[in-house]
Amino acid sequence: MQETSQEQVLWQTILGEAQLTQSEGNYKTWFEPAKLVEIDGEKIIIAHPNPFAKNQFEKRFNKDIVDILKKNGFNTPIIECVSKVKKKKDRVEVTAPSEPTVTVRSAKNISGLNPRYQFANFIVGDCNDLAYAAAQAAAAHPGERYNPIFVYGGVGLGKTHLIQAIGNEIINVTPSAKVKYLTAEDFVNDFLDHIKNKKGGFEDKYRNIDALIVDDIQFIAGKEKTQDAFFHTFNALHQQNKQIVLSSDRQPANIPTLTDRLKSRFQMGMMVDINLPDFETRCAIIESKAAGFDIEIPRATTEYLADKIKTNIRELEGAINKLLAFCEMQELEPTSDVAEGILDDIRASIPKHISPRQIIKKTADFFELKHEDIISSSHKNSRERQIAMYLIRSELRLSFPQIAREVNRKDHTTIMYGVEKIEKAIKFDAAIRDYISAIREKLYV
Ligand code: ADP
Ligand code: MG
């Protein structure tokens, strides 16, 4: 614990500069909790309680710190970041780094937030940097900057993590803040419960708070009464400059049967999307998740997993957990070969089998239609029908006549035409692309 004054002075200098040059969020998350533990010639060792810090310091702040050090007489400084809580090699203390030390635990029950979801353990890449920056700004200035903030993107890409991080950060900074997180489904159920049991107090429940975070808001579409209730809640909060945070699997404009007035409310603040992570970001995520384990993950294995799992971070996380837990138990090194076996295992346990009927059902559900609407021959819903045909074709590789039978058509050329139409539309129509990837993600869950 004893630090020489030289180290303290130098660290204070770095902190001072960082405070001026870094965003408040970055400063608080990355610099404030860090300590300079050792100066060894030109090498500076920084300890950080957050196990993801190593990565972040190397990727994002290395150059800034090097610049500061150069100004302070180090010619060729090398920075090494170590995790303060854990030394992997000699297996000392084990902590759960996926839960950084935070003060929100006591507030959990009221807020509905999970303290696991923090900005500090959210890996930032090209796919989510705008969303991350907007979320940080909203958390730093609740109700002032981006209101509402609307985060959208595919399944398992970090929407829940990011919007909960906003809530957790608000409470971290202002422990007395009243933050409420819930899913749109919870909101619907609570609303119905109040109506059914003639309970009062629904309005007050969601209006006397400082920040309301509603996950998967697309769920309220089509539910008229609930949408009305949410509209009034939204307005009441917005008028008082209370922060509203929403997430959805797609943009408001692409949520069918969402009332126009809610669409326009949702679009009046900041809309940001989260995209599929690129290879580098996937590697960084793997490393950060692996930091929670007592064994080191070799770079080759990281790259192997990043290459194999591209579209869903939740899946990636599941694979890492399974692999490392297995290796820890068996005292094996997590090589790519072992990883391959684990992935085969995971894949085998996912029921790959899906019927054309299920695809039609999921497509119908997605557009809030009935199975009959998709297979009927009316001109209405022809786009939705074509999407279902396209999905049957691309997922199951059925022949056109086979698909024709599934959707009650005599003539399979209609099917060919429909599938081709979607194949073309995918190239230039982002909404269609969004729909298809959203439905596809729902097919196997
Ligand atoms: P969504 O709500 O978009 O379906 P989640 O927020 O539930 O996705 O994310 C799925 C899992 O992946 C969570 O455990 C989350 O912590 C993790 N995750 C997603 N994005 C990131 C990220 N950028 N950095 C670290 N973990 C992430
Ligand atoms: Mg979610």
Short mmCIF file of C-alpha atoms and ligand atoms in Angstrom, two decimals:
data_model
loop_
_atom_site.label_atom_id
_atom_site.label_comp_id
_atom_site.label_asym_id
_atom_site.label_seq_id
_atom_site.Cartn_x
_atom_site.Cartn_y
_atom_site.Cartn_z
CA MET A 1 0.00 0.00 0.00
CA GLN A 2 2.88 2.35 0.71
CA GLU A 3 3.57 4.51 -2.28
CA THR A 4 6.58 6.68 -2.61
CA SER A 5 5.82 10.29 -3.11
CA GLN A 6 7.38 10.26 -6.57
CA GLU A 7 4.72 7.86 -7.71
CA GLN A 8 1.96 9.83 -6.08
CA VAL A 9 3.09 13.07 -7.58
CA LEU A 10 3.38 11.60 -11.03
CA TRP A 11 -0.03 10.01 -10.81
CA GLN A 12 -1.56 13.28 -9.67
CA THR A 13 -0.06 14.91 -12.75
CA ILE A 14 -1.54 12.25 -14.99
CA LEU A 15 -4.90 12.54 -13.27
CA GLY A 16 -4.89 16.31 -13.62
CA GLU A 17 -4.23 16.11 -17.35
CA ALA A 18 -6.74 13.33 -17.81
CA GLN A 19 -9.36 15.36 -16.04
CA LEU A 20 -8.85 18.11 -18.55
CA THR A 21 -8.60 16.00 -21.66
CA GLN A 22 -10.90 13.06 -21.07
CA SER A 23 -14.66 12.97 -20.93
CA GLU A 24 -16.10 12.98 -17.45
CA GLY A 25 -17.35 9.42 -17.90
CA ASN A 26 -13.97 8.11 -19.01
CA TYR A 27 -12.20 9.96 -16.27
CA LYS A 28 -14.49 8.64 -13.55
CA THR A 29 -14.52 5.12 -14.86
CA TRP A 30 -10.95 4.61 -15.86
CA PHE A 31 -8.66 7.12 -14.23
CA GLU A 32 -10.12 7.89 -10.84
CA PRO A 33 -10.07 4.31 -9.53
CA ALA A 34 -6.57 3.62 -10.87
CA LYS A 35 -3.29 3.87 -8.97
CA LEU A 36 0.27 4.15 -10.06
CA VAL A 37 1.95 1.37 -8.11
CA GLU A 38 5.42 1.25 -9.47
CA ILE A 39 7.96 3.11 -11.53
CA ASP A 40 10.58 0.79 -12.88
CA GLY A 41 12.95 2.78 -15.07
CA GLU A 42 10.86 3.86 -18.02
CA LYS A 43 8.15 1.40 -17.14
CA ILE A 44 5.10 2.63 -15.30
CA ILE A 45 2.82 0.11 -13.68
CA ILE A 46 -0.75 1.13 -13.15
CA ALA A 47 -3.14 -0.93 -11.07
CA HIS A 48 -6.84 -0.85 -11.64
CA PRO A 49 -9.63 -2.61 -9.76
CA ASN A 50 -11.51 -3.18 -12.98
CA PRO A 51 -10.17 -6.18 -14.89
CA PHE A 52 -11.13 -4.66 -18.22
CA ALA A 53 -8.87 -1.73 -17.58
CA LYS A 54 -5.85 -3.36 -19.13
CA ASN A 55 -7.57 -3.49 -22.45
CA GLN A 56 -8.98 -0.02 -22.23
CA PHE A 57 -5.69 1.49 -21.14
CA GLU A 58 -3.91 -0.23 -23.97
CA LYS A 59 -6.47 0.60 -26.60
CA ARG A 60 -7.85 3.96 -25.68
CA PHE A 61 -5.63 5.81 -23.28
CA ASN A 62 -2.14 4.52 -23.88
CA LYS A 63 -1.17 7.32 -26.22
CA ASP A 64 -2.60 10.01 -23.94
CA ILE A 65 -0.71 8.72 -20.93
CA VAL A 66 2.49 8.29 -22.90
CA ASP A 67 2.20 11.90 -24.04
CA ILE A 68 1.77 13.10 -20.49
CA LEU A 69 4.73 11.02 -19.32
CA LYS A 70 6.92 12.37 -22.08
CA LYS A 71 6.10 15.86 -20.93
CA ASN A 72 7.29 14.76 -17.51
CA GLY A 73 10.69 13.58 -18.51
CA PHE A 74 10.12 9.99 -19.56
CA ASN A 75 11.56 9.48 -23.00
CA THR A 76 10.24 6.08 -23.97
CA PRO A 77 7.66 5.28 -21.37
CA ILE A 78 6.04 1.87 -21.33
CA ILE A 79 2.76 1.49 -19.57
CA GLU A 80 1.63 -1.68 -18.02
CA CYS A 81 -1.74 -2.05 -16.46
CA VAL A 82 -2.37 -4.74 -13.89
CA SER A 83 -5.54 -5.81 -12.25
CA LYS A 84 -5.31 -4.99 -8.58
CA VAL A 85 -7.67 -7.64 -7.40
CA LYS A 86 -6.25 -10.66 -9.00
CA LYS A 87 -3.08 -12.26 -10.19
CA LYS A 88 -3.96 -15.07 -12.50
CA LYS A 89 -0.62 -16.81 -12.54
CA ASP A 90 -0.34 -17.53 -8.85
CA ARG A 91 -4.02 -17.74 -8.16
CA VAL A 92 -4.57 -15.50 -5.23
CA GLU A 93 -7.87 -13.91 -4.37
CA VAL A 94 -10.72 -14.60 -6.67
CA THR A 95 -13.30 -11.94 -7.09
CA ALA A 96 -16.07 -11.57 -9.56
CA PRO A 97 -14.85 -8.83 -11.83
CA SER A 98 -18.03 -8.80 -13.83
CA GLU A 99 -19.45 -7.03 -10.82
CA PRO A 100 -17.32 -3.97 -10.29
CA THR A 101 -17.56 -2.53 -6.81
CA VAL A 102 -20.46 -0.19 -6.93
CA THR A 103 -22.86 1.29 -4.47
CA VAL A 104 -26.12 0.44 -6.14
CA ARG A 105 -26.79 -2.88 -4.51
CA SER A 106 -29.02 -1.54 -1.80
CA ALA A 107 -31.13 0.25 -4.36
CA LYS A 108 -31.62 -2.81 -6.49
CA ASN A 109 -35.02 -3.85 -5.29
CA ILE A 110 -36.64 -0.52 -5.82
CA SER A 111 -34.91 0.36 -9.04
CA GLY A 112 -35.14 -3.02 -10.72
CA LEU A 113 -31.59 -2.54 -11.95
CA ASN A 114 -28.98 -5.25 -12.01
CA PRO A 115 -25.68 -3.83 -10.71
CA ARG A 116 -23.82 -6.10 -13.11
CA TYR A 117 -24.61 -3.73 -15.97
CA GLN A 118 -22.18 -0.83 -15.78
CA PHE A 119 -20.51 1.48 -18.26
CA ALA A 120 -17.19 0.24 -16.95
CA ASN A 121 -17.72 -3.30 -18.19
CA PHE A 122 -19.32 -2.34 -21.47
CA ILE A 123 -16.84 -2.78 -24.28
CA VAL A 124 -16.93 0.00 -26.82
CA GLY A 125 -16.33 -0.49 -30.53
CA ASP A 126 -17.50 0.98 -33.82
CA CYS A 127 -20.75 -0.91 -33.47
CA ASN A 128 -21.84 0.86 -30.32
CA ASP A 129 -19.68 3.90 -29.69
CA LEU A 130 -22.38 6.43 -30.52
CA ALA A 131 -24.90 4.64 -28.38
CA TYR A 132 -22.35 4.47 -25.57
CA ALA A 133 -21.50 8.16 -25.80
CA ALA A 134 -25.15 9.16 -25.87
CA ALA A 135 -25.89 6.89 -22.92
CA GLN A 136 -23.04 8.41 -20.92
CA ALA A 137 -24.23 11.92 -21.72
CA ALA A 138 -27.76 11.04 -20.67
CA ALA A 139 -26.47 9.53 -17.42
CA ALA A 140 -24.29 12.55 -16.69
CA HIS A 141 -27.09 15.04 -17.35
CA PRO A 142 -30.35 13.21 -16.69
CA GLY A 143 -33.31 14.85 -18.34
CA GLU A 144 -31.24 17.60 -19.89
CA ARG A 145 -29.41 16.28 -22.89
CA TYR A 146 -31.11 13.47 -24.69
CA ASN A 147 -34.66 12.93 -23.68
CA PRO A 148 -35.78 10.37 -24.42
CA ILE A 149 -32.77 8.34 -25.38
CA PHE A 150 -33.91 5.50 -27.63
CA VAL A 151 -31.49 2.60 -28.13
CA TYR A 152 -32.29 0.02 -30.78
CA GLY A 153 -30.62 -3.03 -32.26
CA GLY A 154 -30.72 -6.80 -32.65
CA VAL A 155 -30.99 -9.48 -30.01
CA GLY A 156 -28.06 -9.95 -27.64
CA LEU A 157 -26.12 -6.89 -28.71
CA GLY A 158 -26.10 -5.04 -25.41
CA LYS A 159 -29.23 -2.89 -25.32
CA THR A 160 -30.28 -4.02 -21.87
CA HIS A 161 -26.75 -3.72 -20.59
CA LEU A 162 -26.38 -0.18 -21.89
CA ILE A 163 -29.71 1.19 -20.73
CA GLN A 164 -29.29 -0.34 -17.29
CA ALA A 165 -25.82 1.17 -17.14
CA ILE A 166 -27.47 4.57 -17.51
CA GLY A 167 -29.63 3.86 -14.47
CA ASN A 168 -26.76 2.44 -12.45
CA GLU A 169 -24.60 5.42 -13.27
CA ILE A 170 -27.30 7.90 -12.23
CA ILE A 171 -27.54 6.11 -8.88
CA ASN A 172 -23.75 5.88 -8.56
CA VAL A 173 -23.50 9.64 -8.88
CA THR A 174 -26.67 10.51 -6.98
CA PRO A 175 -27.57 7.67 -4.63
CA SER A 176 -30.85 9.33 -3.70
CA ALA A 177 -32.06 9.48 -7.31
CA LYS A 178 -35.22 7.54 -7.98
CA VAL A 179 -34.56 5.31 -10.93
CA LYS A 180 -36.97 2.72 -12.21
CA TYR A 181 -36.10 0.00 -14.70
CA LEU A 182 -38.63 -2.41 -16.11
CA THR A 183 -39.43 -4.21 -19.31
CA ALA A 184 -42.34 -3.06 -21.44
CA GLU A 185 -43.87 -6.43 -20.72
CA ASP A 186 -43.76 -5.67 -16.97
CA PHE A 187 -45.32 -2.31 -17.68
CA VAL A 188 -48.15 -3.91 -19.64
CA ASN A 189 -48.77 -6.51 -16.95
CA ASP A 190 -48.70 -3.97 -14.17
CA PHE A 191 -51.11 -1.76 -16.05
CA LEU A 192 -53.52 -4.64 -16.68
CA ASP A 193 -53.24 -5.70 -13.06
CA HIS A 194 -54.21 -2.22 -11.90
CA ILE A 195 -57.19 -2.16 -14.23
CA LYS A 196 -58.36 -5.66 -13.46
CA ASN A 197 -58.14 -5.29 -9.73
CA LYS A 198 -59.32 -1.68 -9.80
CA LYS A 199 -56.19 -0.61 -8.01
CA GLY A 200 -55.36 3.07 -7.92
CA GLY A 201 -51.94 4.65 -7.89
CA PHE A 202 -50.72 3.49 -11.27
CA GLU A 203 -50.02 7.02 -12.43
CA ASP A 204 -48.06 8.03 -9.35
CA LYS A 205 -46.02 4.89 -9.49
CA TYR A 206 -44.31 5.85 -12.70
CA ARG A 207 -44.46 9.61 -12.47
CA ASN A 208 -42.73 10.39 -9.22
CA ILE A 209 -39.35 9.24 -10.36
CA ASP A 210 -36.23 10.83 -11.78
CA ALA A 211 -35.48 8.35 -14.51
CA LEU A 212 -37.71 5.77 -16.15
CA ILE A 213 -36.03 3.03 -18.15
CA VAL A 214 -38.24 0.76 -20.23
CA ASP A 215 -36.68 -2.18 -22.04
CA ASP A 216 -38.04 -3.69 -25.26
CA ILE A 217 -40.62 -0.99 -25.70
CA GLN A 218 -41.75 -2.54 -29.00
CA PHE A 219 -43.77 -4.87 -26.79
CA ILE A 220 -46.42 -2.24 -26.06
CA ALA A 221 -47.24 -1.82 -29.74
CA GLY A 222 -50.76 -2.84 -30.60
CA LYS A 223 -51.90 -2.66 -26.99
CA GLU A 224 -54.05 0.42 -27.14
CA LYS A 225 -54.88 1.11 -23.52
CA THR A 226 -51.35 0.50 -22.36
CA GLN A 227 -50.02 2.76 -25.09
CA ASP A 228 -52.33 5.51 -23.87
CA ALA A 229 -51.17 5.03 -20.32
CA PHE A 230 -47.56 5.08 -21.41
CA PHE A 231 -48.14 8.18 -23.51
CA HIS A 232 -49.42 10.09 -20.48
CA THR A 233 -46.63 8.80 -18.27
CA PHE A 234 -44.10 9.82 -20.89
CA ASN A 235 -45.51 13.33 -21.16
CA ALA A 236 -45.69 13.82 -17.42
CA LEU A 237 -42.06 12.82 -16.96
CA HIS A 238 -40.83 14.70 -19.99
CA GLN A 239 -42.49 17.91 -18.88
CA GLN A 240 -40.68 17.71 -15.57
CA ASN A 241 -37.38 17.07 -17.33
CA LYS A 242 -37.14 13.57 -15.97
CA GLN A 243 -34.95 11.22 -17.95
CA ILE A 244 -36.65 8.61 -20.12
CA VAL A 245 -34.64 5.73 -21.55
CA LEU A 246 -36.07 3.23 -24.02
CA SER A 247 -34.80 0.24 -25.91
CA SER A 248 -36.29 -1.63 -28.81
CA ASP A 249 -35.40 -4.24 -31.37
CA ARG A 250 -36.00 -1.66 -34.13
CA GLN A 251 -36.60 2.01 -34.77
CA PRO A 252 -39.94 3.53 -33.82
CA ALA A 253 -40.78 4.03 -37.49
CA ASN A 254 -40.51 0.29 -38.04
CA ILE A 255 -42.71 -0.78 -35.15
CA PRO A 256 -46.05 -1.61 -36.70
CA THR A 257 -49.12 -0.66 -34.66
CA LEU A 258 -47.21 1.74 -32.48
CA THR A 259 -49.42 4.82 -32.33
CA ASP A 260 -48.18 7.82 -34.28
CA ARG A 261 -48.10 10.00 -31.23
CA LEU A 262 -45.80 7.58 -29.43
CA LYS A 263 -43.64 7.25 -32.54
CA SER A 264 -43.15 10.97 -32.60
CA ARG A 265 -42.44 11.12 -28.86
CA PHE A 266 -39.85 8.38 -29.14
CA GLN A 267 -38.13 10.20 -31.97
CA MET A 268 -37.94 13.58 -30.29
CA GLY A 269 -34.79 12.94 -28.29
CA MET A 270 -31.83 10.89 -29.33
CA MET A 271 -32.09 7.67 -31.33
CA VAL A 272 -29.01 5.50 -31.45
CA ASP A 273 -28.47 2.03 -32.77
CA ILE A 274 -26.22 -0.83 -31.74
CA ASN A 275 -24.82 -2.83 -34.61
CA LEU A 276 -23.10 -6.16 -34.91
CA PRO A 277 -19.66 -6.03 -33.28
CA ASP A 278 -16.64 -6.31 -35.56
CA PHE A 279 -13.90 -8.85 -35.01
CA GLU A 280 -11.74 -6.62 -32.80
CA THR A 281 -14.67 -5.73 -30.58
CA ARG A 282 -15.65 -9.37 -30.28
CA CYS A 283 -12.11 -10.19 -29.17
CA ALA A 284 -12.18 -7.40 -26.60
CA ILE A 285 -15.49 -8.66 -25.27
CA ILE A 286 -14.15 -12.19 -24.98
CA GLU A 287 -11.13 -10.96 -23.08
CA SER A 288 -13.19 -8.90 -20.71
CA LYS A 289 -15.56 -11.77 -19.99
CA ALA A 290 -12.65 -14.18 -19.56
CA ALA A 291 -11.22 -11.86 -16.94
CA GLY A 292 -13.78 -13.25 -14.52
CA PHE A 293 -12.09 -16.63 -14.57
CA ASP A 294 -9.05 -17.90 -12.91
CA ILE A 295 -7.43 -19.11 -16.08
CA GLU A 296 -5.88 -17.24 -18.91
CA ILE A 297 -7.46 -17.48 -22.35
CA PRO A 298 -4.87 -17.80 -25.13
CA ARG A 299 -5.12 -15.25 -27.92
CA ALA A 300 -5.64 -17.99 -30.50
CA THR A 301 -8.71 -19.21 -28.63
CA THR A 302 -10.06 -15.69 -28.35
CA GLU A 303 -9.70 -15.28 -32.10
CA TYR A 304 -11.19 -18.66 -32.74
CA LEU A 305 -14.32 -17.82 -30.75
CA ALA A 306 -14.57 -14.33 -32.24
CA ASP A 307 -14.46 -15.89 -35.66
CA LYS A 308 -17.11 -18.48 -34.90
CA ILE A 309 -19.68 -16.37 -33.08
CA LYS A 310 -20.43 -13.18 -34.90
CA THR A 311 -23.98 -12.07 -34.38
CA ASN A 312 -24.87 -12.28 -30.73
CA ILE A 313 -22.85 -11.20 -27.71
CA ARG A 314 -25.02 -13.17 -25.34
CA GLU A 315 -24.09 -16.31 -27.25
CA LEU A 316 -20.46 -15.34 -27.21
CA GLU A 317 -20.63 -14.86 -23.47
CA GLY A 318 -22.33 -18.21 -23.02
CA ALA A 319 -19.62 -19.96 -25.01
CA ILE A 320 -16.80 -18.34 -23.02
CA ASN A 321 -18.43 -19.18 -19.72
CA LYS A 322 -18.96 -22.75 -20.73
CA LEU A 323 -15.46 -23.15 -22.10
CA LEU A 324 -13.64 -21.60 -19.16
CA ALA A 325 -15.75 -23.27 -16.52
CA PHE A 326 -15.10 -26.58 -18.20
CA CYS A 327 -11.37 -25.95 -18.43
CA GLU A 328 -11.18 -24.82 -14.84
CA MET A 329 -12.89 -27.95 -13.68
CA GLN A 330 -10.87 -30.29 -15.85
CA GLU A 331 -7.66 -28.34 -15.34
CA LEU A 332 -7.27 -28.01 -19.07
CA GLU A 333 -5.82 -25.23 -21.08
CA PRO A 334 -8.56 -23.52 -23.11
CA THR A 335 -7.05 -24.16 -26.51
CA SER A 336 -8.97 -23.65 -29.77
CA ASP A 337 -9.41 -27.40 -29.97
CA VAL A 338 -11.19 -27.52 -26.65
CA ALA A 339 -13.20 -24.47 -27.72
CA GLU A 340 -14.21 -26.24 -30.89
CA GLY A 341 -15.55 -29.18 -28.90
CA ILE A 342 -17.50 -26.88 -26.61
CA LEU A 343 -19.03 -25.04 -29.55
CA ASP A 344 -20.08 -28.31 -31.17
CA ASP A 345 -21.69 -29.17 -27.90
CA ILE A 346 -23.56 -25.89 -27.69
CA ARG A 347 -24.67 -26.09 -31.30
CA ALA A 348 -25.92 -29.64 -30.85
CA SER A 349 -28.05 -28.58 -27.91
CA ILE A 350 -29.79 -25.84 -29.88
CA PRO A 351 -32.85 -27.31 -31.56
CA LYS A 352 -31.98 -26.42 -35.12
CA HIS A 353 -35.13 -27.93 -36.34
CA ILE A 354 -37.78 -25.48 -37.22
CA SER A 355 -40.79 -26.05 -39.40
CA PRO A 356 -42.12 -23.82 -42.18
CA ARG A 357 -45.21 -23.37 -40.05
CA GLN A 358 -43.11 -22.04 -37.18
CA ILE A 359 -41.40 -19.60 -39.51
CA ILE A 360 -44.79 -18.36 -40.68
CA LYS A 361 -45.92 -18.08 -37.08
CA LYS A 362 -42.84 -16.11 -36.00
CA THR A 363 -43.14 -13.82 -39.00
CA ALA A 364 -46.82 -13.27 -38.25
CA ASP A 365 -46.05 -12.59 -34.58
CA PHE A 366 -43.36 -10.13 -35.51
CA PHE A 367 -45.75 -8.10 -37.64
CA GLU A 368 -48.56 -8.64 -35.17
CA LEU A 369 -50.57 -10.58 -37.72
CA LYS A 370 -52.26 -13.94 -37.61
CA HIS A 371 -51.06 -17.10 -39.28
CA GLU A 372 -54.03 -16.81 -41.70
CA ASP A 373 -53.04 -13.29 -42.70
CA ILE A 374 -49.75 -14.64 -43.97
CA ILE A 375 -51.15 -17.56 -45.91
CA SER A 376 -54.27 -15.83 -47.21
CA SER A 377 -54.29 -14.77 -50.84
CA SER A 378 -55.44 -11.20 -50.25
CA HIS A 379 -53.19 -8.42 -51.42
CA LYS A 380 -52.98 -7.08 -47.92
CA ASN A 381 -49.79 -8.14 -46.11
CA SER A 382 -48.13 -9.29 -49.30
CA ARG A 383 -44.80 -7.88 -48.15
CA GLU A 384 -45.03 -9.80 -44.88
CA ARG A 385 -45.96 -12.93 -46.81
CA GLN A 386 -42.96 -12.53 -49.08
CA ILE A 387 -40.71 -12.15 -46.07
CA ALA A 388 -42.05 -15.40 -44.63
CA MET A 389 -41.45 -17.16 -47.97
CA TYR A 390 -37.98 -15.74 -48.16
CA LEU A 391 -37.19 -16.98 -44.65
CA ILE A 392 -38.53 -20.46 -45.37
CA ARG A 393 -36.41 -20.58 -48.47
CA SER A 394 -33.24 -19.25 -46.88
CA GLU A 395 -33.49 -21.11 -43.57
CA LEU A 396 -34.84 -24.46 -44.70
CA ARG A 397 -33.76 -24.54 -48.34
CA LEU A 398 -37.16 -25.86 -49.38
CA SER A 399 -37.97 -25.97 -53.08
CA PHE A 400 -40.41 -23.41 -54.47
CA PRO A 401 -43.20 -25.97 -54.95
CA GLN A 402 -42.70 -27.13 -51.36
CA ILE A 403 -42.99 -23.56 -50.11
CA ALA A 404 -46.07 -23.08 -52.29
CA ARG A 405 -47.76 -25.92 -50.47
CA GLU A 406 -46.92 -24.39 -47.08
CA VAL A 407 -48.55 -21.11 -47.95
CA ASN A 408 -51.51 -22.57 -49.81
CA ARG A 409 -50.52 -21.56 -53.31
CA LYS A 410 -51.03 -23.60 -56.42
CA ASP A 411 -48.53 -21.79 -58.52
CA HIS A 412 -44.95 -21.86 -57.34
CA THR A 413 -43.86 -19.05 -59.65
CA THR A 414 -45.54 -16.61 -57.24
CA ILE A 415 -43.20 -17.92 -54.58
CA MET A 416 -40.16 -17.51 -56.81
CA TYR A 417 -41.22 -14.00 -57.62
CA GLY A 418 -41.82 -13.17 -53.94
CA VAL A 419 -38.51 -14.57 -52.76
CA GLU A 420 -36.62 -12.74 -55.50
CA LYS A 421 -38.35 -9.53 -54.62
CA ILE A 422 -37.12 -9.76 -51.04
CA GLU A 423 -33.63 -10.78 -52.14
CA LYS A 424 -33.46 -7.57 -54.15
CA ALA A 425 -35.08 -5.41 -51.49
CA ILE A 426 -32.56 -6.53 -48.88
CA LYS A 427 -29.84 -4.81 -50.85
CA PHE A 428 -31.27 -1.31 -50.65
CA ASP A 429 -34.02 -1.34 -48.03
CA ALA A 430 -32.67 -1.09 -44.51
CA ALA A 431 -36.08 -1.64 -42.94
CA ILE A 432 -36.50 -4.97 -44.71
CA ARG A 433 -33.02 -5.97 -43.64
CA ASP A 434 -33.87 -5.05 -40.05
CA TYR A 435 -37.07 -7.03 -40.14
CA ILE A 436 -35.42 -10.10 -41.51
CA SER A 437 -32.55 -10.16 -39.12
CA ALA A 438 -34.90 -9.50 -36.19
CA ILE A 439 -37.21 -12.35 -37.19
CA ARG A 440 -34.30 -14.65 -37.91
CA GLU A 441 -32.92 -14.03 -34.44
CA LYS A 442 -36.26 -15.02 -33.00
CA LEU A 443 -36.53 -18.25 -34.94
CA TYR A 444 -34.33 -20.38 -32.76
CA VAL A 445 -34.98 -18.98 -29.31
P1 ADP B 1 -29.92 -7.14 -25.67
O1 ADP B 1 -30.68 -6.46 -24.57
O2 ADP B 1 -29.55 -6.21 -26.78
O3 ADP B 1 -30.59 -8.38 -26.17
P2 ADP B 1 -28.00 -7.63 -23.56
O4 ADP B 1 -27.80 -6.25 -23.06
O5 ADP B 1 -28.86 -8.52 -22.75
O6 ADP B 1 -28.53 -7.61 -25.08
O7 ADP B 1 -26.57 -8.30 -23.79
C1 ADP B 1 -26.37 -9.70 -23.82
C2 ADP B 1 -25.15 -10.04 -23.01
O8 ADP B 1 -24.00 -9.56 -23.67
C3 ADP B 1 -25.15 -9.40 -21.63
O9 ADP B 1 -24.64 -10.28 -20.68
C4 ADP B 1 -24.25 -8.20 -21.78
O10 ADP B 1 -23.57 -7.90 -20.58
C5 ADP B 1 -23.28 -8.67 -22.85
N1 ADP B 1 -22.83 -7.55 -23.68
C6 ADP B 1 -23.49 -7.01 -24.72
N2 ADP B 1 -22.79 -5.99 -25.26
C7 ADP B 1 -21.66 -5.89 -24.52
C8 ADP B 1 -20.51 -5.04 -24.59
N3 ADP B 1 -20.41 -4.09 -25.52
N4 ADP B 1 -19.54 -5.22 -23.68
C9 ADP B 1 -19.64 -6.17 -22.75
N5 ADP B 1 -20.68 -7.01 -22.64
C10 ADP B 1 -21.69 -6.88 -23.52
MG MG B 2 -32.51 -6.92 -23.76
#
